[in-house]
Coordinates of C-alpha atoms in Angstrom, one line a residue:
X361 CA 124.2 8.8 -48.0
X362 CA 121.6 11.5 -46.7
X363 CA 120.0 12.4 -50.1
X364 CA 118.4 15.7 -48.5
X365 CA 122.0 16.6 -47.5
X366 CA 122.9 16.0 -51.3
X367 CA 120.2 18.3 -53.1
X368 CA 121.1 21.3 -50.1
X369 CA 123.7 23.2 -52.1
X370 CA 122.0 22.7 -55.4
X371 CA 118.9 24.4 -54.0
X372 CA 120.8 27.0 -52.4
X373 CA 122.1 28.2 -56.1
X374 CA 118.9 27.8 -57.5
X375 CA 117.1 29.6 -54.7
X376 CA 119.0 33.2 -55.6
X377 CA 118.1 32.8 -59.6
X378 CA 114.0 31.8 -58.6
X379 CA 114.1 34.7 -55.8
X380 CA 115.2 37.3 -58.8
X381 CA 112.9 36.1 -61.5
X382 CA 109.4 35.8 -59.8
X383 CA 107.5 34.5 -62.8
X384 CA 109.8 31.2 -62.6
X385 CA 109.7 31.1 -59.2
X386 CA 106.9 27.6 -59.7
X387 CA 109.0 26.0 -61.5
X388 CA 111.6 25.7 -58.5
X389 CA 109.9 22.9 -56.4
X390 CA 109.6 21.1 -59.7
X391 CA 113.0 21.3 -60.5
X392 CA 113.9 20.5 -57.2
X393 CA 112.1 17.3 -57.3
X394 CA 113.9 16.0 -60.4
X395 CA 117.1 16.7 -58.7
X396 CA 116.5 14.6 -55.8
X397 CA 114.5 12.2 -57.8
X398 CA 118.2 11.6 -59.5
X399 CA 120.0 11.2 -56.0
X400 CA 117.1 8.5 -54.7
X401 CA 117.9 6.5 -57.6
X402 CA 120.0 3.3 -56.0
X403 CA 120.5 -0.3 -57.9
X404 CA 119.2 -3.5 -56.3
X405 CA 122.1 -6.2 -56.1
X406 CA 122.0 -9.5 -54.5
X407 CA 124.9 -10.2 -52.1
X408 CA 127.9 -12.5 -53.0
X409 CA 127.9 -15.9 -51.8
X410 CA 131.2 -17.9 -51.7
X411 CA 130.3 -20.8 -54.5
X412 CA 132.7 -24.1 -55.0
X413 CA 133.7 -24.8 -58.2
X414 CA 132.4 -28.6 -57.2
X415 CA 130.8 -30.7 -55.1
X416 CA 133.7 -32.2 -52.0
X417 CA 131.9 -35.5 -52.6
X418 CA 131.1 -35.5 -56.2
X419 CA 134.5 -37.3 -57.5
X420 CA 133.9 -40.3 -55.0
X421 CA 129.9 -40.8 -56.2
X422 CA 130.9 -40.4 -60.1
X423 CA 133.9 -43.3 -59.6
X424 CA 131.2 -45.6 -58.0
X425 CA 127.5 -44.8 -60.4
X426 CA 127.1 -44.2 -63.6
X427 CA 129.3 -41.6 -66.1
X428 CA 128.1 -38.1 -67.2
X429 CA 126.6 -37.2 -63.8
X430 CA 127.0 -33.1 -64.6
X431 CA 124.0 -31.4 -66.1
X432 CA 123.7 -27.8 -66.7
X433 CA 120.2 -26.6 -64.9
X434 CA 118.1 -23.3 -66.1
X435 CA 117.1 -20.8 -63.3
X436 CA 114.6 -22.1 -60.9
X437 CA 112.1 -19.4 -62.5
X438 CA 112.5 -20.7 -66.1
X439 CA 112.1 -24.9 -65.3
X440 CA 109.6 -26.7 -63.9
X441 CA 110.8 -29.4 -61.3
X442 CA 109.9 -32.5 -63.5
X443 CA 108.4 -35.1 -62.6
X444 CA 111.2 -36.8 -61.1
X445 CA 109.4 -39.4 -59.2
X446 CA 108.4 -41.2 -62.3
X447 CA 112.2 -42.8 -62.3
X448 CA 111.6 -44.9 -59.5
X449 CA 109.1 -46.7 -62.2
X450 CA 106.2 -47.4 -59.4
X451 CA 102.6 -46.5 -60.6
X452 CA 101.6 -46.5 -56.9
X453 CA 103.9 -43.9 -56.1
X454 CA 103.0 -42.3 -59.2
X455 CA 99.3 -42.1 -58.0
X456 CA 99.9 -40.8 -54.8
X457 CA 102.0 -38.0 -56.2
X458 CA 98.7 -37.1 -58.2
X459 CA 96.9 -37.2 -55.0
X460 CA 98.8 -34.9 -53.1
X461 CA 99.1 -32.7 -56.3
X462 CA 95.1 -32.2 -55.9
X463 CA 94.5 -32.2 -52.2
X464 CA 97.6 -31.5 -49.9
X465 CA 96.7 -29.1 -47.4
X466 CA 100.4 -27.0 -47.2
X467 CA 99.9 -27.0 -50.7
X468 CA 96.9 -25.7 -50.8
X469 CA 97.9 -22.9 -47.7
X470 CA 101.0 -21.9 -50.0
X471 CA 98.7 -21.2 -52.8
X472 CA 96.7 -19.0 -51.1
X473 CA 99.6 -17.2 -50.0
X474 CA 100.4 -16.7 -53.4
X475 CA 96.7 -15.4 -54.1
X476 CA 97.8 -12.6 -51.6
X477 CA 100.9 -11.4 -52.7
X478 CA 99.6 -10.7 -56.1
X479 CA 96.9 -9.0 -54.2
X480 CA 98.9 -7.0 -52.6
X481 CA 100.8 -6.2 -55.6
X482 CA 98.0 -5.1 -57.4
X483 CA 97.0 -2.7 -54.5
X484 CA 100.5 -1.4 -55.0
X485 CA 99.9 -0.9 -58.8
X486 CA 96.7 0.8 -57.8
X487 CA 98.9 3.3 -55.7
X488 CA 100.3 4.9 -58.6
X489 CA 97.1 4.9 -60.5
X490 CA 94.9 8.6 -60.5
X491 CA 91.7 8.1 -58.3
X492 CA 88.3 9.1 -59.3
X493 CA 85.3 9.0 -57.1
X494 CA 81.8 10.3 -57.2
X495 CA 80.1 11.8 -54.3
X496 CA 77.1 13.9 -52.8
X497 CA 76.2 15.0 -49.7
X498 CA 74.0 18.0 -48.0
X499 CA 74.9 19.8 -45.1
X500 CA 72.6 22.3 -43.0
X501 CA 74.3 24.9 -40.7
X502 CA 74.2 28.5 -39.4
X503 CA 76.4 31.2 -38.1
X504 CA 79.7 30.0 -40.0
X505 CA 79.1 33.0 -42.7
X506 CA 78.6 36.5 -41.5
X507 CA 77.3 37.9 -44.6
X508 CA 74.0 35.7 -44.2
X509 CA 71.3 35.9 -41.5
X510 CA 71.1 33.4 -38.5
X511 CA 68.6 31.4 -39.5
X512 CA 70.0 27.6 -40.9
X513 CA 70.9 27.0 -44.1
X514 CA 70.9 23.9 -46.4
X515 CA 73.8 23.3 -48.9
X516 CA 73.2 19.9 -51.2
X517 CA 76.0 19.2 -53.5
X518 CA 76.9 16.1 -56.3
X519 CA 79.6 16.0 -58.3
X520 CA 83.2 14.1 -59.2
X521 CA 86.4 14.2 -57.7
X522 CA 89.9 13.2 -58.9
X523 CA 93.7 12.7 -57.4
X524 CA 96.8 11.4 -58.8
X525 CA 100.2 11.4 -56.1
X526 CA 103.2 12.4 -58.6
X527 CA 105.8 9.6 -57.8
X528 CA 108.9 12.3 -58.4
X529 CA 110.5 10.4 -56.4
X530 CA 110.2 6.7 -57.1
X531 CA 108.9 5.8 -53.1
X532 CA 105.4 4.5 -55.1
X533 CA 107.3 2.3 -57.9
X534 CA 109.9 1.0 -55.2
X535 CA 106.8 -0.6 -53.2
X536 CA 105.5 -1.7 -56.2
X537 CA 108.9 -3.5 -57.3
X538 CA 108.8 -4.8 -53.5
X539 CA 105.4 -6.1 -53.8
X540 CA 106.5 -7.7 -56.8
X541 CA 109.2 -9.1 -55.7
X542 CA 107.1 -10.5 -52.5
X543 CA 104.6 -12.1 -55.4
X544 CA 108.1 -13.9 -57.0
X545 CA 109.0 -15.0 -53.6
X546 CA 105.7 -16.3 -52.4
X547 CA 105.4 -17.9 -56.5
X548 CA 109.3 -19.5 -55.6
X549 CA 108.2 -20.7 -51.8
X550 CA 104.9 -22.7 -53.6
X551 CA 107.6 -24.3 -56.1
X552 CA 109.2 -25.2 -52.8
X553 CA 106.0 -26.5 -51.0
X554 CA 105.3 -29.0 -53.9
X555 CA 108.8 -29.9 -54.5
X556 CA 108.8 -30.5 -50.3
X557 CA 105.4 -32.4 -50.8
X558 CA 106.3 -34.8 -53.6
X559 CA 109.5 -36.0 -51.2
X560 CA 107.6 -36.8 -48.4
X561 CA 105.3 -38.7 -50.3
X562 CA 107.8 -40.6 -52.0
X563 CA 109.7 -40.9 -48.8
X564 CA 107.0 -42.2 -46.7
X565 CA 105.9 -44.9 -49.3
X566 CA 109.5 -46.4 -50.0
X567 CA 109.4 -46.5 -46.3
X568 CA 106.5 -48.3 -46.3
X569 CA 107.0 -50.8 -48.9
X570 CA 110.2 -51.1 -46.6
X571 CA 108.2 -51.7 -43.6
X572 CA 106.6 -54.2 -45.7
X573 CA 109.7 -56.2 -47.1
X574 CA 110.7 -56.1 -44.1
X575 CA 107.7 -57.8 -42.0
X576 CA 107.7 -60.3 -44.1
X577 CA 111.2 -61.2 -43.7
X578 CA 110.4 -61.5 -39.8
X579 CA 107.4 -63.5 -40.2
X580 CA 109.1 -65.7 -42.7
X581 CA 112.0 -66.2 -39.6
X582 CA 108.8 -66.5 -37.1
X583 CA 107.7 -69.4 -39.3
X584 CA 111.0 -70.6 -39.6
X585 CA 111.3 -70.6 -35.3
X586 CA 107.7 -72.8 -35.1
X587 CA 109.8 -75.2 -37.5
X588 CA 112.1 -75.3 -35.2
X589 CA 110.1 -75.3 -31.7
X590 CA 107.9 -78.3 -33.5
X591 CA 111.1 -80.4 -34.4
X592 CA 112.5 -79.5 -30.3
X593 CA 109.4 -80.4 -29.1
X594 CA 109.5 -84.4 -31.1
X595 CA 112.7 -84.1 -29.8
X596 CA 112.2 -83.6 -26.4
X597 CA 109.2 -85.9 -26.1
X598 CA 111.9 -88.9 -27.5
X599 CA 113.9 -87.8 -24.2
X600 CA 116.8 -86.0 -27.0
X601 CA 116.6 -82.7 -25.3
X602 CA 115.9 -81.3 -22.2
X603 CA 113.0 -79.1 -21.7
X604 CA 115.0 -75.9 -21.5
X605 CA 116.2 -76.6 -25.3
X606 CA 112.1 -76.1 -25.9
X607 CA 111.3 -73.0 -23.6
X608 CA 114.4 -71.2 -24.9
X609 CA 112.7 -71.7 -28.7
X610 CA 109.5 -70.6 -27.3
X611 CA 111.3 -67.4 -26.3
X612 CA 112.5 -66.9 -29.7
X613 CA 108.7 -67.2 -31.7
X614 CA 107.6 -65.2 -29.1
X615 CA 110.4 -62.4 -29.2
X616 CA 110.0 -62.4 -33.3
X617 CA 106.4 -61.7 -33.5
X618 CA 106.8 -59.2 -31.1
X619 CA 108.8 -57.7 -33.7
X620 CA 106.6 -58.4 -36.5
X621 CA 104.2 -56.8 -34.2
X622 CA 106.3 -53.5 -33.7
X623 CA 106.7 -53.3 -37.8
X624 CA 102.7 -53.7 -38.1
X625 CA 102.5 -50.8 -35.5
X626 CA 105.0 -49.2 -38.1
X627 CA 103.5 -49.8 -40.8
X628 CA 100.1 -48.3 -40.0
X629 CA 101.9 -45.1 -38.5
X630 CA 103.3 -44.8 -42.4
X631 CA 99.9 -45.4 -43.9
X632 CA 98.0 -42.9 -41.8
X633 CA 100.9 -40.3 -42.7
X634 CA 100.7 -40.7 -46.2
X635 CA 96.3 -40.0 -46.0
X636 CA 97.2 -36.7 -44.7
X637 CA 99.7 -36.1 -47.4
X638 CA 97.1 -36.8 -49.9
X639 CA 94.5 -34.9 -48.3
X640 CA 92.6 -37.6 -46.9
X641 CA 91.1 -39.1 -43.7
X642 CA 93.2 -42.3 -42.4
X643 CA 90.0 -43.8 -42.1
X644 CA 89.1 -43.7 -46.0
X645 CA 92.8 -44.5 -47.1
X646 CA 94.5 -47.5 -47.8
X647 CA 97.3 -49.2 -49.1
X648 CA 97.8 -53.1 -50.1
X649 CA 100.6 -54.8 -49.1
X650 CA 103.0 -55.9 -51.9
X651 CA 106.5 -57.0 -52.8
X652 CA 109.2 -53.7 -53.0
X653 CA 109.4 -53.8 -56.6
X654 CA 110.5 -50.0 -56.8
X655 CA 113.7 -48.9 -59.4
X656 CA 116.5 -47.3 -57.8
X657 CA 117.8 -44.0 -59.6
X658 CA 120.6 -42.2 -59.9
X659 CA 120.0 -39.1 -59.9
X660 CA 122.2 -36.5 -61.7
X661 CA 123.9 -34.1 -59.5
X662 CA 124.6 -30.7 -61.4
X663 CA 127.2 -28.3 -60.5
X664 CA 126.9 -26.1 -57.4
X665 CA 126.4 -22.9 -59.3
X666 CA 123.2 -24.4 -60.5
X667 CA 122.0 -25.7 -57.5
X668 CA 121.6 -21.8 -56.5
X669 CA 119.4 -21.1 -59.9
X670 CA 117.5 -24.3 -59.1
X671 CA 116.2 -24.9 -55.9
X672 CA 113.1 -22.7 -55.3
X673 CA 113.7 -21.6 -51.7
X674 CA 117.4 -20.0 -52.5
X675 CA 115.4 -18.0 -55.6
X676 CA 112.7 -17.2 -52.8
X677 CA 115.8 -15.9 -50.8
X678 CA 116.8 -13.8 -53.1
X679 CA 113.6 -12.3 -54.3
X680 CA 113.0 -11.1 -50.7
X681 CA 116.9 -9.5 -50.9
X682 CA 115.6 -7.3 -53.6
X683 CA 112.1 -6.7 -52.0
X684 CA 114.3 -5.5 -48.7
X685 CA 116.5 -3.6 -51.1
X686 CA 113.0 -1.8 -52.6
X687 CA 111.9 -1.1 -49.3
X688 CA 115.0 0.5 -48.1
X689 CA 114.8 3.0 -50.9
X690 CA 111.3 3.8 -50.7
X691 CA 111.8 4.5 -46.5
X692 CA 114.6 7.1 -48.3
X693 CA 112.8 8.8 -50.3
X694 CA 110.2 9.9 -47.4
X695 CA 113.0 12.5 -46.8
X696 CA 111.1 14.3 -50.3
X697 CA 108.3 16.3 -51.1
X698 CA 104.9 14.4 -51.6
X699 CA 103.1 15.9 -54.8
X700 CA 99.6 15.4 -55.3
X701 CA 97.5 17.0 -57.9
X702 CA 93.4 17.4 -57.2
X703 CA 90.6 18.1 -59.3
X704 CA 86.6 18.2 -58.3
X705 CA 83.4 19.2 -60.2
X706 CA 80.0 18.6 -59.9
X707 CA 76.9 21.0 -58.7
X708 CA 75.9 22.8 -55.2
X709 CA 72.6 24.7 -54.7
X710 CA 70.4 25.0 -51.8
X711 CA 67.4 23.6 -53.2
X712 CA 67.2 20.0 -54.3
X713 CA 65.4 21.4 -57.8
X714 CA 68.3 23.3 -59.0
X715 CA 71.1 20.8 -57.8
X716 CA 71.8 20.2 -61.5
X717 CA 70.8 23.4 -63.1
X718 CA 74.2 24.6 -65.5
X719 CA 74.3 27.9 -63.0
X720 CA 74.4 25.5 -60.2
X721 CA 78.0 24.1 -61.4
X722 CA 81.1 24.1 -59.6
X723 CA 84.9 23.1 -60.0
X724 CA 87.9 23.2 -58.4
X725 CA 92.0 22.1 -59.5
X726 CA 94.9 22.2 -56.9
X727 CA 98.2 21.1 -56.5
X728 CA 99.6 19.9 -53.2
X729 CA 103.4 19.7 -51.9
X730 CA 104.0 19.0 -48.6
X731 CA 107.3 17.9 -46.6
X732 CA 108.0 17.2 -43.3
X733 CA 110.2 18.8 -41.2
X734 CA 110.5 18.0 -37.8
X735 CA 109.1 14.2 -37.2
X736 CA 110.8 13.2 -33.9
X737 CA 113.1 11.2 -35.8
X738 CA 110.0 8.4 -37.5
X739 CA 111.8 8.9 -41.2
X740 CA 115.0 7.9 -39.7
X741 CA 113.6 5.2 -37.6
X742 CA 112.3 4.0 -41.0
X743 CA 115.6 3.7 -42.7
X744 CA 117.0 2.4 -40.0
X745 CA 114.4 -0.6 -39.6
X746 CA 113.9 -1.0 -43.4
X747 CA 117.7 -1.5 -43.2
X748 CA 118.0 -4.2 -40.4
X749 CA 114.9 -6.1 -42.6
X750 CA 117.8 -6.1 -45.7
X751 CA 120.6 -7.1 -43.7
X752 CA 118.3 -9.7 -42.3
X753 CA 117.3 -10.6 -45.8
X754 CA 121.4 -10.9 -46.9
X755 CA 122.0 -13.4 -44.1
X756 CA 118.9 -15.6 -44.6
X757 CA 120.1 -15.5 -48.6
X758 CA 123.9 -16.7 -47.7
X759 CA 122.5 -19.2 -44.8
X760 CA 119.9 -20.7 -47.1
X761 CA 122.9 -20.7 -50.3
X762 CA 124.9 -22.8 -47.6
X763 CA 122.5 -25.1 -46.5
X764 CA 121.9 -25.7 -50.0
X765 CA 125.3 -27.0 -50.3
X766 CA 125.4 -28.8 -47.2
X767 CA 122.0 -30.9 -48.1
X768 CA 123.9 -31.7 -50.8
X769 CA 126.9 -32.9 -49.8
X770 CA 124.8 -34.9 -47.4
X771 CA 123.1 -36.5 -49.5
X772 CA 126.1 -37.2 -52.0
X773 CA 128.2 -38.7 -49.1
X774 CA 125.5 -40.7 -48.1
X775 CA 124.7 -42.3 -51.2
X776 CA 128.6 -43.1 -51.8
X777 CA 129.2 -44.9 -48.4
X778 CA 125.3 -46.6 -48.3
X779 CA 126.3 -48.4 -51.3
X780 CA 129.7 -49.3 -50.1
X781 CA 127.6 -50.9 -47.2
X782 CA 124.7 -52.4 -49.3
X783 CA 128.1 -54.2 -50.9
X784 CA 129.6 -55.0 -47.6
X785 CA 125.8 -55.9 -45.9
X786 CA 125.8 -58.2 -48.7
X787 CA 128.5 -60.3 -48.0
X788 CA 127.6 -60.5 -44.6
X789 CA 123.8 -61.5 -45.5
X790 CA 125.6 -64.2 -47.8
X791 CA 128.2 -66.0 -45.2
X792 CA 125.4 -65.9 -42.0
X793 CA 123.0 -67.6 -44.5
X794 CA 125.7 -70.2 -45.4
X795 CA 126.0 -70.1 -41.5
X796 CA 123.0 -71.0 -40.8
X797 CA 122.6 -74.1 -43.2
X798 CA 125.7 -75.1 -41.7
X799 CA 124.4 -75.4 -38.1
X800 CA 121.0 -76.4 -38.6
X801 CA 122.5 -79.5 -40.5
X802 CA 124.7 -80.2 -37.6
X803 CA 122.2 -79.8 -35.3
X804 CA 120.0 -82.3 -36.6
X805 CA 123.0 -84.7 -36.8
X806 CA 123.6 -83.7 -32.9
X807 CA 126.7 -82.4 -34.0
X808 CA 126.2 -79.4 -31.9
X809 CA 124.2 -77.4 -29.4
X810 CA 120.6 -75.8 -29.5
X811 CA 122.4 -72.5 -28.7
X812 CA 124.9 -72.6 -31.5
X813 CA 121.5 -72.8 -34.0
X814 CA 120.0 -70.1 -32.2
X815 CA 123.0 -67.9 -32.7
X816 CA 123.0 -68.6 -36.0
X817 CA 119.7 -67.9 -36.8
X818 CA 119.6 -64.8 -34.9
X819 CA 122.8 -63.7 -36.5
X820 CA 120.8 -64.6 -40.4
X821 CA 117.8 -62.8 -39.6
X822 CA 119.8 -59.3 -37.9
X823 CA 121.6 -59.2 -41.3
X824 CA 118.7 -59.7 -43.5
X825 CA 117.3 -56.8 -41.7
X826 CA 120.2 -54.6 -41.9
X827 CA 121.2 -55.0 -45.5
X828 CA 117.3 -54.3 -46.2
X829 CA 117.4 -51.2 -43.6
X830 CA 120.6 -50.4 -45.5
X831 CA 118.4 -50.7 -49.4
X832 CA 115.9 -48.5 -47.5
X833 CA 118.3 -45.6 -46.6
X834 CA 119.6 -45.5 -50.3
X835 CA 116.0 -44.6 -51.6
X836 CA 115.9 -42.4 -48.6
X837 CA 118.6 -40.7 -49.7
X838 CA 118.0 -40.7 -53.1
X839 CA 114.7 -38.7 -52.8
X840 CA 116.9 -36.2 -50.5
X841 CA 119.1 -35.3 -52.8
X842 CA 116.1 -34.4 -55.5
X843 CA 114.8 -31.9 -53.3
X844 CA 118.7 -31.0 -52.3
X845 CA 119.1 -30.1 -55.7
X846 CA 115.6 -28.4 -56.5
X847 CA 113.5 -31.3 -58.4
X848 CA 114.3 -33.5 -61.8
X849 CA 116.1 -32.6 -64.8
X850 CA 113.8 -35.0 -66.7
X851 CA 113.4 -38.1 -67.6
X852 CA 116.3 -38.2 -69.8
X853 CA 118.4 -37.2 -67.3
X854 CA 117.5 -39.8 -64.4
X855 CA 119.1 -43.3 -65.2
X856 CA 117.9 -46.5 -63.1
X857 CA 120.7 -47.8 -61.2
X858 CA 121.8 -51.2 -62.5
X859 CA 119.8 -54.5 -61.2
X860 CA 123.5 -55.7 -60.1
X861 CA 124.0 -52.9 -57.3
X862 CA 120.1 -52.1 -56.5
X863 CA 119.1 -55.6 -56.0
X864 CA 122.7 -57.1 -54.3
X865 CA 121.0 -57.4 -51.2
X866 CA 118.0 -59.1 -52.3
X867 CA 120.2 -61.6 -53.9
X868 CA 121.8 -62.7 -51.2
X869 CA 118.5 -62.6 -49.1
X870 CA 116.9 -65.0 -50.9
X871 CA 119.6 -67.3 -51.2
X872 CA 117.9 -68.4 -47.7
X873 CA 114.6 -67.9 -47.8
X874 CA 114.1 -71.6 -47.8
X875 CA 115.7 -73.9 -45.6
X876 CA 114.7 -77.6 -45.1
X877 CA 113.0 -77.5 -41.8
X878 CA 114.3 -73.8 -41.0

C-alpha cells in the first residue's frame, strides 16, 4: 500500500482549514506527520510453516528403545543446549569438548560476529540519540560583505552545537529493531556454531576409538594368519602341503596388514582433525590408544513443533525474517518528511582577546523538514530490494524449518534400521565364528582344503568388521540427531541404551577372539 497515496486526501482537507487560519498554519506539517506516522505503522509476523503433528519414523524407534521418548523443549532463546555429550559417559570426550569450548577457531570467528552485531546495534541506538559537539574554527576572507572595506578580514569563533532527527515516522526505531534482530540472529548462529562444534568433536573421536577397535581386530586376524602360515610352513616342510598352500597364506598376512596399515593411515587423519577442532597444532596433540569403552544413548526425540523453538539456526531464520520485515518498513517510510531540529551557541569576534567576551556571544535554533520529490525512482528501488531481502528471508525460514525435519527423520530412521542390523550383524558375527572353529578343526584333521580355511577366515574377520562398522554408525547417528534436534535436554532426559543391545556385537566378537592355533 503507497502510504503517501493514503495521507493525500487527508492533507488536502486540512490544507483549506491551515490556508484560512494563518497563525495554525505550523502546526500543519506536524500534524501531517502524525497522520502518516499512523499509516507506516505495519506488524512483523513470521511466515507459516507446514508442521506434522509427529515424527513419520518416531512410532517405529519408540517400539524398539526405551518408553517415554516425548519431551517438551523451551524456545531455543530460553535453554541452553546441555551438555549432552556427558551421556556417552567418556571423560576423554568430555575433555575434548572443554578444549574446543576454549580454543575452536569457528567458534571463536562466530563470536566475533556477535561482537559486531551489537555494535552495530548500538550505532543504531545512537541514531535516535540528540548529537552534541563542540567546535572552533577561524576563517579570514574579503569581498563576500559589501558593507565592509576590501581589505581581509579575520572571523574566530568557539562554541557548541546540537541535533536531534524527529523519528515521526518510525524509519530510525525500525533499523534499530532490525539491528536488533541481526544481534538475536548472530547470538542464535553462535548457539549453532558451538552446538555444530561439540558434534564434530564427538563425532570424530567415536570414530576414532572406532578406528581403533577396529585395528586391533585386524591385527589380531594378522596374528591369527602368521599362526597359520607357521603351521603351513611345518606342514609343507613334512611334504603335507604343496608350496602354493604356503604362498597363498603369505598373500593373506600380507593383504591384512595392508589393511591394518590403511586404518593407521585412518587413524592419524582422525587425530589431526580433532587438533584443529581443539585449537591446536597436530604436531602438539595426541591421543592414546584404548579399548571403545564409550555408553551408547538414547537420545529423546521431542515433538516436531519443538524442534522449531529448539534448534538455533531455525530461531536465527526467523530473527532475520523480522530484521527483513524492519527493513522493509523503514525503506517505506523514506516516502515522509525527515525532521531535524538544530541548536548552536558559542562566541565569534575578530580578535582572539574578545573571543569569549559576553558581547562576543552567539546562538542560533532551527527546525528542518525536508522531502523528496522527484528521486529517479531510488525510494522505490528501495522498497523494492528491501522486499526481495524479505521474501528471501521467508524462503530461507521454511527451507531451514524443512531441513530441520528432514535431519531428523534421518537420523530417526537410521537409528531404527542400524539396530535392526547390529541384531542381524550379530548373528552373522556368531555363525562365521562357529564357522571358522569348525574348519580350522577339520583342517588340521585333513578333513578339508587350505581354501575352505581361508574362506572361512576371511568370511570371520569381514563380519567382525561390519558389525563393528555397523556399532560405529549408531554413535554416528546418535550425535546427528543431538544437533538434528538443537542440543540435550539434560541429563535426566538422556538414558544409556541397555548393555544387551549396545554391546550385542561385541559379544559375539569376542566369542572368537581366541582360537587354538587361529
Amino acid at each position: 500500500m503507497n502510504r503517501a497515496a493514503q495521507a493525500r486526501p487527508i492533507l488536502d482537507r486540512l490544507q483549506p482549514f491551515a490556508l484560512s487560519l494563518s497563525k495554525r498554519r505550523t502546526l500543519v506539517p506536524l500534524l501531517a506527520a502524525l497522520v502518516l506516522a499512523g499509516c507506516a505503522t505495519a506488524p512483523a509476523e513470521l511466515p507459516a510453516v507446514p508442521t506434522p503433528a509427529r515424527f513419520k519414523e518416531a512410532l517405529s524407534v519408540t517400539q524398539t528403545t526405551t518408553e517415554g521418548r516425548w519431551t517438551e523443549a523451551a524456545a531455543a532463546e530460553a535453554q541452553p543446549r546441555g551438555e549432552w555429550w556427558k551421556a556417552f559417559q567418556d571423560p576423554v570426550l568430555d575433555a575434548l569438548v572443554a578444549q574446543a569450548a576454549e580454543a575452536n577457531t569457528s567458534l571463536q570467528q562466530a563470536a566475533a560476529r556477535v561482537r559486531q552485531a551489537r555494535a552495530l546495534l548500538r550505532n543504531a541506538e545512537a541514531d535516535r540519540s540528540p548529537r552534541l559537539g563542540l567546535g572552533g574554527g577561524a576563517t579570514r576572507q574579503r569581498g563576500l560583505d559589501r558593507n565592509q572595506s576590501t581589505q581581509p578580514s579575520t572571523l574566530l569563533n568557539a562554541g557548541l552545537s546540537a541535533s536531534w532527527e524527529l523519528d515521526l515516522f518510525g524509519r530510525l526505531s525500525r533499523l534499530q529493531d532490525a539491528a536488533a534482530l541481526d544481534a538475536q540472529a548472530r547470538e542464535a548462529l553462535l548457539q549453532s556454531t558451538r552446538l555444530m562444534v561439540q558434534a564434530e568433536v564427538a563425532q570424530t573421536y567415536l570414530a576414532l576409538r572406532a578406528a581403533d577397535e577396529e585395528r586391533a581386530l585386524v591385527r589380531d586376524g594378522v596374528a591369527a594368519y602368521r599362526d597359520t602360515l607357521r603351521l603351513t610352513q611345518r606342514r609343507e616342510q613334512a611334504g603335507d602341503v604343496a608350496a602354493l598352500d604356503v604362498a597363498r597364506m603369505q598373500a593373506e598376512v600380507s593383504a591384512n596388514e595392508s589393511e591394518a596399515l590403511a586404518l593407521d593411515r585412518r587413524r592419524a587423519e582422525l587425530e589431526h582433525a580433532l587438533a584443529v577442532l581443539v585449537g591446536r597444532a597436530p604436531a602438539d596433540f595426541g591421543i592414546g590408544v584404548d579399548r571403545w569403552q564409550t555408553a551408547l544413548p538414547v537420545v529423546p526425540a521431542g515433538v516436531p513443533s519443538t524442534v522449531l523453538l529448539r534448534r538455533p539456526d531455525v530461531a536465527a531464520a526467523q530473527a532475520s525474517v523480522l530484521a527483513a520485515q524492519a527493513r522493509v518498513g523503514a525503506a517505506q517510510a523514506a516516502y515522509f518528511p525527515d525532521v531535524a531540529l538544530t541548536a548552536g551557541g558559542g562566541f565569534a569576534s575578530p580578535e582572539l582577546g574578545d573571543l569569549f567576551k559576553w558581547s562576543a556571544r552567539s546562538w542560533g535554533v532551527g527546525a528542518l523538514l525536508s522531502l523528496p520529490l522527484l528521486d529517479g525512482g531510488r525510494r522505490a528501488a528501495g522498497v523494492e530490494q528491501a522486499s526481495g531481502v524479505l521474501d528471501e528471508a521467508v524462503a530461507a525460514y521454511r527451507a531451514q524449518s524443512l531441513d530441520a525435519f528432514r535431519e531428523v527423520e534421518d537420523q530417526l530412521s537410521g537409528l531404527r534400521l542400524l539396530q535392526q542390523q547390529a541384531a542381524a550383524q550379530a548373528t552373522a558375527v556368531e555363525a562365521a565364528a562357529r564357522a571358522l572353529q569348525l574348519s580350522d578343526t577339520r583342517y588340521r584333521n585333513g578333513y578339508i582344503s587350505q581354501l575352505d580355511v581361508l574362506d572361512a577366515r576371511r568370511s570371520e574377520l569381514r563380519n567382525r568388521r561390519q558389525a563393528l562398522q555397523v556399532r560405529s554408525a549408531q554413535y554416528q547417528a546418535t550425535v546427528a540427531l543431538v544437533r538434528a534436534l538443537g542440543g540435550g535436554w539434560g541429563a535426566a532426559s538422556v538414558a544409556v541404551q541397555s548393555s544387551s543391545t549396545a554391546a550385542a556385537t561385541d559379544m559375539a566378537a569376542a566369542a572368537s577372539m581366541k582360537k587354538d592355533g587361529s
